[in-house]
């Protein structure tokens, strides 16, 4: 850890990581002991960077995101490892300590805009209460910032919308409101957990453009979680692939798209149609993600991998390879097809 | 909020058939008793002339609908008939005793709300903790305890042993408010326990459901304190459930008052209705039931109006 980062708590030197997750493990209490939901997840986000996290449904993307802000269920849940944010480890931070970070230094938006807003409070109240919780400003000032924030996320009549209840807004509008809430205190990191998945295709593109535009304007770093490899190809500089609670590949987006090293990533890319990249979903790999109770002891992707060998029945570690990492013992001998995207 | 008059108008319109039905049932009470209503009114040993007189007086020779219409007309004018026993006007008798009943019911409701709601919130906010299981099991017990038994325990302990409260009787609130409250305390507590238990349980379960919603996660992700999430967002989200619940508890309190007034010998409408029922003073029974039904309908209307004020979804739906 950097001395500067430690003494000031909030500084990061150029080139240093804003978010640095090291060997994060998450356990849930099951009927017979703890179940490991995430295994040694490591990922980094640099200031201003947009990093993609992809993987099939249930592989642990949301758990990773929720772990960072410790929004996991309050009971029956345990984390190990380190989550360094601006040099400070968040894992041991208390609930009240986390409160000062949530919404202030790290913003988060969720997958389900329809149910993510409180139905009985106006949109304006829900934005301004965030400001009031973190910044020492008057109610009037908070209201002004609220209107400004709504205008910033492309809402045409912000004053009217501020007085509305969520039920009178469309999904796209609600997601804009969520973005306004997440960004109003000007955090340095935004965690966007599938922000467009629940929306219509045309609205998806608008929300995505808005996020990227706000990102580049304010210099905020984004950890972008998605099913959609096309969106990653368009918006991220680096990406990570997750499978069954583990990171299986990690590297610059261009390199991975051109030549994936892990058969799972290659499988995901195989399901990425070149032209309508934005609409693509991950679905073409045969078989299903193993459930947490019947996890293979060797390579977790083994049962679905067409390159599996008997030797693959041993646990695979994440192997470093220049700027990249891959969790496959055969990566050197395999020559996997890329997306042909770039 | 400009939708409010619409909501009220709507509810009144919907209430109309309920009012007609309810008043008709109250009216028909007399006719539901097996046998000749005139015989019922006149008592077992009435002469034939008296019976004929009563039939004429009450219009029993007319068709039922006509009788109902005439009765309703009188009721609207404030004439609920006269007691068969004392020949006092029924309305006067009721109005004289109603304050005592309303005092213990209101007192019980206020105590129950101030104890039951916070207990439910506390249990939900710490669900799964030892405090939660303690509160929940006490509440289950409280729901099951009969109020008259509780009343007797309270009297035994607080009046007979500690001599803090009178054992029986009541003082009119208008005569001496402090003494009235003093007299009403034990009966109200006996009534309140069941309501506290019910409120605790229902508030807890309604809040737990709210806590499982996605938007609660958003509130946590914004960095709001637990206090703000539970007391502002949580309570506001269950406010409609809570109001409905309180409305139902009023019904429960009014019917519970009948028993409790008997235990504490309070001259309220509860004792009036039980005494009249035993003595077959049907006009009085009818009058009391009518007043209680009207109160229940009014309370429901008030609950609806406040629900629409508190929750935009309710206003939208109507
Ligand atoms: N509160 C919870 N209790 C128990 N299991 C959970 C809980 N939340 C998530 N899980 C499990 O953890 C695993 C990972 O879930 P997670 O939500 O992280 O997946 P995901 O990659 O975000 O999937 P999706 O694309 O569907 O959002 C899943 O198997 C899920 O069933
Ligand atoms: S280690 Fe073996 S089974 Fe696992 S992904 Fe590589 S080739 Fe497939
Ligand atoms: Mg998810």
XYZ file of C-alpha atoms and ligand atoms in Angstrom:
700
model
C 0.000 0.000 0.000
C 1.150 3.450 -0.811
C 2.157 5.734 2.035
C 0.412 8.704 0.508
C -2.740 6.724 -0.064
C -2.701 5.550 3.512
C -2.072 8.827 5.230
C -4.655 10.763 3.257
C -6.983 7.889 2.819
C -8.447 9.196 -0.413
C -5.556 9.907 -2.724
C -4.476 7.733 -5.573
C -1.320 8.324 -7.529
C -1.471 8.306 -11.333
C -1.483 4.769 -12.646
C -2.471 3.370 -9.294
C -5.644 1.390 -8.826
C -8.791 3.138 -7.648
C -10.363 -0.208 -6.817
C -8.222 -3.238 -6.162
C -10.076 -6.401 -5.159
C -7.734 -9.131 -3.987
C -8.794 -12.737 -3.483
C -12.330 -11.865 -2.504
C -14.281 -14.858 -1.254
C -17.956 -14.693 -0.312
C -19.717 -17.339 1.736
C -23.404 -17.804 2.470
C -24.630 -19.872 5.339
C -26.355 -22.976 3.984
C -28.253 -25.742 5.733
C -25.024 -27.649 6.299
C -22.297 -25.063 6.824
C -20.941 -22.227 4.712
C -21.291 -22.270 0.931
C -18.594 -20.543 -1.080
C -20.285 -18.296 -3.628
C -17.194 -16.390 -4.833
C -13.698 -17.854 -4.961
C -10.600 -15.674 -5.050
C -12.063 -12.900 -7.167
C -9.402 -10.322 -8.009
C -9.971 -7.295 -10.181
C -8.710 -3.761 -10.523
C -10.164 -0.504 -11.813
C -7.932 2.489 -12.452
C -9.171 6.082 -12.100
C -11.327 7.016 -15.060
C -11.223 3.526 -16.523
C -14.250 1.561 -17.781
C -13.885 -2.111 -16.914
C -16.322 -4.798 -18.049
C -17.294 -7.827 -16.007
C -19.102 -10.473 -18.049
C -20.445 -13.955 -17.479
C -23.611 -16.005 -17.619
C -26.472 -15.533 -15.207
C -25.673 -16.730 -11.707
C -21.892 -16.678 -12.060
C -21.492 -14.138 -9.248
C -21.262 -10.757 -10.973
C -23.816 -9.081 -8.767
C -22.355 -10.671 -5.655
C -18.982 -9.164 -6.549
C -20.563 -5.744 -7.030
C -22.603 -5.922 -3.834
C -19.552 -7.097 -1.877
C -17.682 -3.911 -2.661
C -20.279 -1.786 -0.852
C -21.104 -4.592 1.577
C -24.727 -4.632 0.475
C -24.960 -8.384 0.882
C -27.641 -9.723 3.224
C -26.935 -8.544 6.761
C -27.077 -12.027 8.199
C -25.652 -15.376 7.153
C -22.990 -13.935 4.916
C -19.207 -13.637 5.208
C -16.420 -12.060 3.127
C -12.690 -12.716 3.128
C -9.893 -11.127 1.102
C -9.260 -7.462 0.487
C -11.244 -4.746 -1.265
C -8.878 -1.798 -1.539
C -10.605 1.426 -2.521
C -8.314 4.439 -2.824
C -5.848 2.346 -0.877
C -8.170 1.590 2.043
C -9.396 -1.951 2.704
C -13.214 -1.917 2.851
C -13.690 -5.468 4.144
C -13.126 -4.633 7.825
C -14.947 -1.267 7.629
C -18.007 -1.094 9.907
C -21.555 -0.573 8.668
C -21.510 3.085 9.706
C -18.127 3.541 8.040
C -19.509 2.033 4.841
C -22.411 4.479 4.961
C -20.022 7.365 4.382
C -18.640 5.575 1.305
C -21.878 4.381 -0.278
C -23.354 6.977 -2.577
C -20.578 9.416 -1.704
C -17.338 7.825 -2.887
C -18.800 4.861 -4.753
C -22.107 5.075 -6.594
C -24.121 2.086 -7.674
C -26.945 1.426 -10.115
C -28.913 -1.741 -10.433
C -30.420 -4.066 -12.933
C -34.107 -3.478 -12.143
C -35.028 0.198 -12.557
C -38.728 -0.620 -12.127
C -38.335 -1.734 -8.530
C -35.191 0.102 -7.456
C -36.950 3.322 -6.437
C -39.129 3.754 -3.368
C -42.721 3.939 -4.697
C -44.084 6.335 -2.065
C -41.490 9.109 -2.244
C -41.108 11.582 -5.076
C -38.147 11.275 -7.371
C -36.820 14.619 -6.136
C -36.906 13.532 -2.494
C -35.046 10.358 -3.316
C -32.281 12.289 -5.018
C -31.997 15.124 -2.517
C -31.938 12.819 0.512
C -28.731 11.364 -0.903
C -27.200 14.815 -0.990
C -28.414 15.608 2.509
C -27.028 12.332 3.835
C -23.517 13.109 2.639
C -22.955 16.796 2.066
C -23.370 19.622 4.494
C -25.807 21.648 2.426
C -29.158 23.301 3.055
C -32.377 21.714 1.892
C -32.763 24.426 -0.724
C -29.285 23.822 -2.088
C -29.990 20.069 -2.158
C -33.144 20.705 -4.159
C -31.248 22.855 -6.624
C -28.624 20.178 -7.064
C -31.398 17.640 -7.581
C -32.878 19.586 -10.469
C -29.401 20.055 -11.909
C -28.659 16.329 -11.604
C -31.900 15.445 -13.378
C -31.011 17.838 -16.181
C -27.560 16.271 -16.388
C -28.988 12.826 -17.043
C -30.940 14.191 -19.991
C -34.345 14.734 -18.406
C -36.103 17.523 -20.277
C -38.278 19.074 -17.567
C -36.340 18.306 -14.394
C -38.517 20.389 -12.086
C -41.666 18.515 -13.079
C -40.013 15.136 -12.915
C -38.635 15.885 -9.448
C -42.196 16.210 -8.171
C -43.320 12.920 -9.725
C -43.581 9.496 -8.155
C -41.628 6.625 -9.729
C -44.805 4.905 -10.920
C -45.445 7.646 -13.451
C -42.029 7.200 -15.073
C -40.938 4.728 -17.760
C -38.135 2.224 -17.181
C -35.645 4.335 -19.095
C -36.572 7.447 -17.110
C -36.254 5.567 -13.839
C -32.804 4.346 -14.809
C -31.864 7.953 -15.564
C -33.071 8.883 -12.087
C -30.990 6.039 -10.631
C -27.958 7.379 -12.458
C -28.662 10.853 -11.111
C -28.817 9.439 -7.563
C -25.603 7.484 -8.038
C -23.669 10.421 -9.440
C -25.030 13.387 -7.513
C -22.319 13.315 -4.847
C -19.647 13.002 -7.542
C -18.161 9.651 -6.536
C -14.955 8.462 -8.185
C -16.277 4.998 -8.946
C -19.594 3.899 -10.371
C -20.630 0.277 -10.201
C -23.225 -0.338 -12.883
C -24.800 -3.769 -12.451
C -26.476 -4.563 -15.774
C -27.934 -1.053 -16.029
C -29.612 -1.698 -19.359
C -30.608 -5.359 -19.228
C -34.219 -4.744 -18.246
C -34.801 -2.016 -20.851
C -35.969 -1.929 -24.475
C -33.195 -2.136 -27.032
C -33.472 1.483 -28.166
C -33.583 2.733 -24.572
C -30.597 0.491 -23.766
C -28.486 2.345 -26.306
C -29.558 5.739 -24.928
C -28.752 4.812 -21.334
C -25.423 3.313 -22.360
C -24.480 6.427 -24.304
C -25.499 8.590 -21.359
C -23.354 6.586 -18.936
C -20.308 6.718 -21.176
C -20.795 10.395 -21.900
C -21.090 11.221 -18.176
C -18.118 8.950 -17.506
C -15.838 10.704 -19.923
C -17.096 14.159 -18.900
C -16.540 13.677 -15.168
C -13.644 11.236 -15.298
C -15.484 8.755 -13.127
C -14.326 5.151 -13.303
C -16.988 2.564 -14.129
C -17.160 -1.105 -13.255
C -19.634 -2.224 -15.851
C -21.364 -5.541 -15.283
C -23.224 -7.059 -18.177
C -24.385 -10.098 -20.099
C -23.780 -8.225 -23.265
C -20.344 -8.656 -24.843
C -21.218 -6.237 -27.602
C -21.577 -3.437 -25.043
C -18.229 -4.377 -23.513
C -16.570 -4.282 -26.915
C -17.920 -0.783 -27.491
C -17.350 0.777 -24.121
C -14.637 -0.877 -22.042
C -10.875 -0.789 -22.132
C -10.415 -3.900 -20.026
C -12.667 -6.840 -19.277
C -12.940 -9.830 -16.994
C -14.803 -13.058 -17.608
C -16.403 -14.774 -14.672
C -17.540 -18.357 -14.436
C -19.103 -20.160 -11.462
C -17.811 -17.702 -8.872
C -14.302 -17.400 -10.299
C -12.532 -14.989 -12.627
C -11.394 -17.126 -15.573
C -9.901 -14.490 -17.847
C -8.817 -10.897 -17.551
C -7.118 -8.487 -19.946
C -7.469 -5.619 -22.439
C -10.727 -5.876 -24.402
C -9.006 -5.675 -27.819
C -6.647 -8.536 -27.013
C -9.351 -10.765 -25.604
C -11.706 -10.143 -28.506
C -8.946 -10.816 -31.020
C -7.670 -13.924 -29.293
C -9.433 -15.269 -26.217
C -7.307 -17.557 -24.066
C -10.020 -19.319 -22.079
C -12.457 -21.686 -23.808
C -15.336 -20.130 -21.839
C -14.550 -16.629 -23.124
C -14.232 -18.051 -26.606
C -17.638 -19.663 -26.161
C -19.114 -16.319 -25.122
C -17.539 -14.648 -28.134
C -18.920 -17.381 -30.361
C -22.366 -16.232 -29.356
C -21.602 -12.633 -30.295
C -23.026 -11.875 -33.757
C -20.814 -9.359 -35.471
C -23.282 -6.945 -36.821
C -25.974 -6.667 -34.204
C -23.447 -6.731 -31.408
C -25.675 -4.752 -29.065
C -28.527 -7.208 -29.043
C -26.449 -10.283 -28.350
C -26.924 -12.448 -25.295
C -24.703 -15.178 -23.939
C -26.420 -18.438 -24.536
C -24.769 -20.616 -27.111
C -22.509 -22.663 -24.849
C -24.067 -26.106 -24.313
C -24.695 -27.247 -20.749
C -25.388 -25.289 -17.584
C -23.436 -23.575 -14.841
C -22.836 -26.117 -12.063
C -24.772 -25.407 -8.882
C -22.803 -24.321 -5.868
C -23.276 -27.656 -4.114
C -22.007 -29.784 -7.009
C -18.984 -27.738 -8.048
C -16.362 -29.853 -9.871
C -13.178 -30.230 -7.855
C -11.027 -29.575 -10.927
C -11.541 -26.944 -13.618
C -15.036 -25.589 -13.000
C -15.689 -25.200 -16.714
C -14.475 -28.776 -17.379
C -17.911 -30.447 -17.741
C -18.844 -28.004 -20.525
C -15.416 -27.616 -22.153
C -14.813 -29.269 -25.516
C -11.050 -29.154 -24.921
C -11.136 -30.912 -21.553
C -8.500 -33.539 -20.806
C -8.140 -35.860 -17.819
C -5.428 -33.511 -16.482
C -8.013 -30.737 -16.240
C -9.464 -32.482 -13.188
C -7.124 -30.515 -10.964
C -7.929 -27.028 -9.610
C -6.816 -24.367 -12.083
C -5.037 -21.259 -10.923
C -5.160 -17.845 -12.580
C -1.991 -17.713 -14.670
C -0.408 -14.318 -15.449
C 0.444 -13.656 -19.083
C 1.750 -10.137 -19.633
C -1.180 -7.786 -19.160
C -3.571 -10.722 -19.123
C -4.603 -13.570 -16.845
C -6.221 -16.892 -17.688
C -7.438 -19.834 -15.650
C -6.784 -22.714 -18.090
C -3.836 -25.077 -18.139
C -4.154 -25.591 -21.908
C -4.178 -21.928 -22.937
C -0.834 -22.179 -24.700
C -1.730 -25.162 -26.866
C -5.224 -23.989 -27.752
C -5.719 -21.526 -30.541
C -9.206 -20.156 -29.961
C -11.168 -18.058 -32.411
C -11.853 -14.438 -31.546
C -14.933 -12.461 -32.424
C -13.440 -10.947 -35.540
C -14.809 -7.752 -34.079
C -11.652 -5.721 -34.294
C -53.162 15.866 -4.328
C -55.896 17.371 -6.517
C -57.129 13.794 -6.872
C -58.407 13.758 -3.304
C -61.980 15.013 -3.850
C -62.259 12.397 -6.562
C -61.130 9.686 -4.177
C -63.623 10.755 -1.527
C -66.472 10.974 -4.009
C -65.546 7.588 -5.366
C -65.470 5.992 -1.943
C -68.797 7.509 -0.914
C -70.348 6.170 -4.085
C -68.924 2.724 -3.376
C -70.091 2.970 0.237
C -73.708 3.630 -0.700
C -74.703 -0.031 -1.229
C -72.824 -0.944 1.946
C -74.743 1.669 3.926
C -78.057 0.476 2.502
C -77.227 -3.150 3.212
C -75.914 -2.471 6.710
C -78.884 -0.367 7.753
C -81.230 -2.926 6.280
C -79.603 -5.699 8.294
C -79.866 -3.580 11.434
C -83.496 -2.875 10.656
C -84.217 -6.526 9.935
C -82.632 -7.537 13.244
C -86.038 -7.479 14.799
C -87.500 -9.600 12.031
C -84.693 -12.140 12.196
C -85.701 -13.072 15.699
C -87.963 -16.100 15.292
C -91.630 -15.455 15.825
C -93.863 -12.432 15.539
C -91.887 -9.193 15.957
C -94.807 -7.647 17.747
C -94.709 -10.520 20.211
C -90.975 -9.984 20.593
C -91.467 -6.309 21.303
C -94.445 -6.696 23.552
C -92.972 -9.408 25.711
C -94.310 -12.825 26.626
C -97.354 -11.822 28.622
C -98.874 -9.054 26.498
C -102.594 -8.848 25.901
C -104.063 -9.122 22.398
C -104.996 -5.447 22.384
C -101.410 -4.475 23.248
C -100.146 -6.686 20.391
C -102.481 -5.048 17.890
C -101.418 -1.651 19.189
C -97.753 -2.493 18.722
C -98.359 -3.861 15.224
C -99.997 -0.631 14.265
C -97.395 1.531 16.038
C -94.457 -0.167 14.330
C -96.223 -0.657 11.025
C -95.764 -4.449 11.036
C -98.860 -4.743 8.860
C -96.997 -3.000 6.010
C -94.621 -4.691 3.507
C -91.014 -5.017 4.760
C -89.544 -2.551 2.261
C -92.056 0.112 3.238
C -91.318 -0.515 6.886
C -87.609 -0.176 6.175
C -88.140 3.096 4.328
C -90.224 4.559 7.131
C -87.718 3.394 9.738
C -84.805 4.874 7.782
C -86.651 8.166 7.480
C -87.054 8.295 11.244
C -83.429 7.308 11.821
C -82.182 10.054 9.565
C -84.215 12.493 11.632
C -82.495 11.208 14.764
C -85.407 9.154 16.012
C -84.252 5.691 17.031
C -87.444 4.874 18.900
C -87.942 4.377 22.603
C -86.758 1.786 25.056
C -89.364 -0.843 25.853
C -88.218 -0.889 29.458
C -87.762 2.767 30.365
C -89.508 4.442 27.416
C -86.567 6.806 27.213
C -85.570 7.825 23.664
C -82.941 5.316 22.470
C -80.693 7.964 20.949
C -80.560 9.843 24.237
C -79.636 6.686 26.126
C -76.851 5.904 23.685
C -75.446 9.408 23.541
C -75.396 9.514 27.308
C -73.209 6.399 27.526
C -71.166 6.680 24.341
C -68.472 8.980 25.828
C -67.471 6.325 28.352
C -67.065 3.716 25.639
C -65.244 6.073 23.303
C -62.872 7.047 26.100
C -61.679 3.518 26.824
C -61.559 2.609 23.113
C -59.544 5.708 22.183
C -57.305 5.376 25.215
C -56.637 1.723 24.338
C -55.959 2.558 20.692
C -53.506 5.332 21.537
C -51.624 3.155 24.030
C -51.600 0.265 21.578
C -50.298 2.430 18.725
C -47.540 3.957 20.833
C -46.418 0.572 22.122
C -47.295 -1.835 19.329
C -45.916 0.067 16.338
C -42.446 0.727 17.792
C -42.243 -2.858 19.039
C -43.075 -4.170 15.573
C -40.537 -1.847 13.968
C -37.880 -2.880 16.464
C -38.529 -6.572 15.913
C -38.405 -6.153 12.123
C -35.279 -3.983 12.178
C -33.502 -6.681 14.182
C -35.220 -9.659 12.630
C -33.667 -12.951 13.589
C -32.134 -11.500 16.746
C -32.983 -12.598 20.268
C -34.938 -9.366 20.775
C -37.030 -10.253 17.735
C -37.860 -13.752 18.907
C -38.661 -12.426 22.384
C -41.013 -9.729 21.056
C -42.611 -12.139 18.585
C -43.342 -14.794 21.181
C -44.727 -12.281 23.673
C -46.930 -10.912 20.887
C -48.229 -14.388 20.021
C -49.114 -14.814 23.668
C -50.781 -11.391 23.769
C -53.006 -12.200 20.810
C -54.234 -15.360 22.524
C -54.930 -13.883 25.985
C -58.639 -13.225 26.630
C -59.140 -9.590 27.616
C -61.508 -10.307 30.525
C -58.901 -12.554 32.111
C -56.292 -9.844 31.670
C -58.735 -7.370 33.142
C -59.127 -9.497 36.240
C -55.360 -9.869 36.611
C -54.935 -6.110 36.301
C -57.623 -5.443 38.896
C -56.107 -8.003 41.237
C -52.656 -6.507 40.993
C -53.105 -2.786 40.449
C -56.307 -2.078 42.331
C -56.617 -4.671 45.034
C -52.916 -5.096 45.886
C -51.248 -1.837 44.928
C -54.408 0.281 45.218
C -53.307 2.460 42.315
C -56.553 2.347 40.357
C -60.234 1.954 41.213
C -61.655 -1.519 40.671
C -64.873 -0.534 38.924
C -66.899 2.361 37.652
C -66.279 5.377 35.460
C -66.244 9.148 35.630
C -67.504 11.258 32.757
C -64.700 12.919 30.879
C -66.666 16.164 30.815
C -67.089 16.077 34.595
C -63.448 15.515 35.520
C -60.998 14.596 32.763
C -58.200 13.437 35.061
C -60.438 11.228 37.155
C -62.010 9.893 33.969
C -58.608 8.872 32.643
C -57.697 7.406 36.004
C -60.829 5.252 36.006
C -60.379 4.299 32.350
C -56.768 3.177 32.666
C -57.202 -0.457 33.694
C -60.050 -1.206 31.282
C -58.099 0.436 28.463
C -54.960 -1.539 29.249
C -56.939 -4.764 29.298
C -58.312 -3.868 25.875
C -54.989 -2.598 24.543
C -52.925 -5.735 25.125
C -54.551 -7.710 22.317
C -54.288 -4.742 19.969
C -50.634 -4.177 20.888
C -49.896 -7.806 20.116
C -51.737 -7.661 16.812
C -50.077 -4.390 15.787
C -46.625 -5.688 16.705
C -47.055 -8.814 14.632
C -48.571 -7.119 11.619
C -46.151 -4.190 11.598
C -43.253 -6.598 11.865
C -44.375 -8.775 8.974
C -45.328 -5.825 6.755
C -41.960 -4.201 7.388
C -40.062 -7.423 6.729
C -41.762 -7.596 3.351
C -40.733 -4.012 2.637
C -37.160 -4.742 3.735
C -36.964 -7.471 1.101
C -37.792 -5.013 -1.678
C -35.231 -3.925 -4.199
C -35.593 -0.266 -3.312
C -34.340 -0.883 0.201
C -31.056 -1.991 -1.369
C -30.982 1.265 -3.324
C -31.482 3.215 -0.104
C -28.572 1.360 1.486
C -26.461 1.912 -1.625
C -27.104 5.666 -1.323
C -25.570 5.620 2.143
C -28.739 6.329 4.135
C -28.660 5.429 7.809
C -30.550 2.461 9.096
C -32.731 4.780 11.150
C -33.758 6.742 8.054
C -34.424 3.557 6.102
C -36.533 1.946 8.823
C -38.419 4.908 10.255
C -38.850 7.101 7.183
C -38.969 4.771 4.225
C -40.109 1.629 6.023
C -42.932 3.203 8.004
C -44.113 5.323 5.115
C -44.277 2.269 2.895
C -46.414 0.346 5.356
C -48.554 3.360 6.268
C -51.539 2.154 4.280
C -51.365 -1.310 5.799
C -51.002 0.327 9.163
C -54.032 2.572 8.728
C -56.182 -0.300 7.536
C -54.966 -2.277 10.498
C -55.808 0.517 12.920
C -59.271 0.758 11.377
C -59.803 -2.953 11.954
C -58.566 -2.611 15.506
C -61.222 0.019 16.191
C -63.882 -2.550 15.285
C -62.172 -4.982 17.575
C -61.997 -2.442 20.396
C -65.664 -1.552 20.101
C -66.722 -5.178 20.331
C -64.152 -5.836 23.056
C -65.631 -2.960 25.056
C -68.825 -4.941 25.618
C -66.960 -7.506 27.712
C -64.614 -5.077 29.420
C -67.393 -2.671 30.393
C -69.172 -5.582 32.005
C -66.049 -6.558 33.972
C -65.449 -3.011 35.208
C -69.138 -2.076 35.538
C -68.703 0.908 33.246
C -71.925 2.568 32.093
C -71.064 2.513 28.385
C -72.834 1.342 25.250
C -71.356 -2.126 25.818
C -73.166 -2.615 29.096
C -76.227 -0.965 27.579
C -76.378 -3.416 24.694
C -75.795 -6.508 26.822
C -78.362 -5.413 29.415
C -80.885 -4.589 26.692
C -80.284 -7.836 24.853
C -80.834 -9.881 28.003
C -84.035 -7.967 28.693
C -85.209 -8.142 25.075
C -85.211 -4.362 24.761
C -84.847 -4.621 20.998
C -85.145 -0.967 19.985
C -82.107 -0.212 22.166
C -80.104 -3.125 20.760
C -81.019 -1.977 17.279
C -79.978 1.593 18.055
C -76.618 0.604 19.521
C -75.824 -1.671 16.590
C -76.795 1.083 14.178
C -74.516 3.603 15.880
C -71.609 1.151 15.974
C -72.061 0.186 12.327
C -72.137 3.857 11.362
C -68.931 4.472 13.278
C -67.211 1.548 11.602
C -68.254 2.748 8.150
C -67.062 6.268 8.935
C -63.725 5.008 10.201
C -63.234 2.995 7.040
C -63.939 6.097 4.994
C -61.379 8.070 6.976
C -58.832 5.257 6.540
C -59.403 5.318 2.786
C -58.953 9.059 2.577
C -55.716 9.007 4.527
C -54.448 6.060 2.502
C -54.907 8.053 -0.662
C -53.066 10.953 0.928
C -50.148 8.789 2.018
C -49.632 6.509 -0.930
C -49.674 7.744 -4.523
C -50.457 4.215 -5.702
C -53.756 4.135 -3.791
C -54.793 7.497 -5.208
C -53.937 6.253 -8.687
C -55.911 3.044 -8.289
C -59.182 4.714 -7.388
N -29.090 -13.464 -1.015
C -28.690 -14.618 -1.570
N -28.841 -15.780 -0.894
C -28.447 -16.964 -1.435
N -27.904 -17.080 -2.645
C -27.742 -15.968 -3.380
C -28.123 -14.672 -2.877
N -27.830 -13.752 -3.821
C -27.304 -14.443 -4.850
N -27.229 -15.775 -4.592
C -26.697 -16.820 -5.460
O -25.377 -16.471 -5.791
C -25.083 -16.839 -7.125
C -24.513 -15.670 -7.868
O -25.532 -14.698 -7.984
P -25.332 -13.301 -8.709
O -26.565 -12.537 -8.425
O -24.049 -12.723 -8.293
O -25.281 -13.718 -10.234
P -25.130 -12.758 -11.493
O -23.890 -13.153 -12.158
O -25.292 -11.342 -11.107
O -26.352 -13.236 -12.369
P -27.395 -12.368 -13.204
O -26.768 -12.167 -14.517
O -28.597 -13.264 -13.268
O -27.656 -11.098 -12.467
C -26.366 -17.365 -7.719
O -26.285 -18.772 -7.759
C -27.435 -16.903 -6.768
O -28.463 -17.866 -6.704
S -8.474 -26.302 -17.951
Fe -9.190 -27.863 -19.338
S -11.345 -28.056 -18.943
Fe -10.706 -26.152 -18.017
S -11.037 -24.659 -19.580
Fe -8.944 -25.284 -19.858
S -9.094 -26.926 -21.316
Fe -11.144 -26.624 -20.602
Mg -26.814 -9.866 -11.391
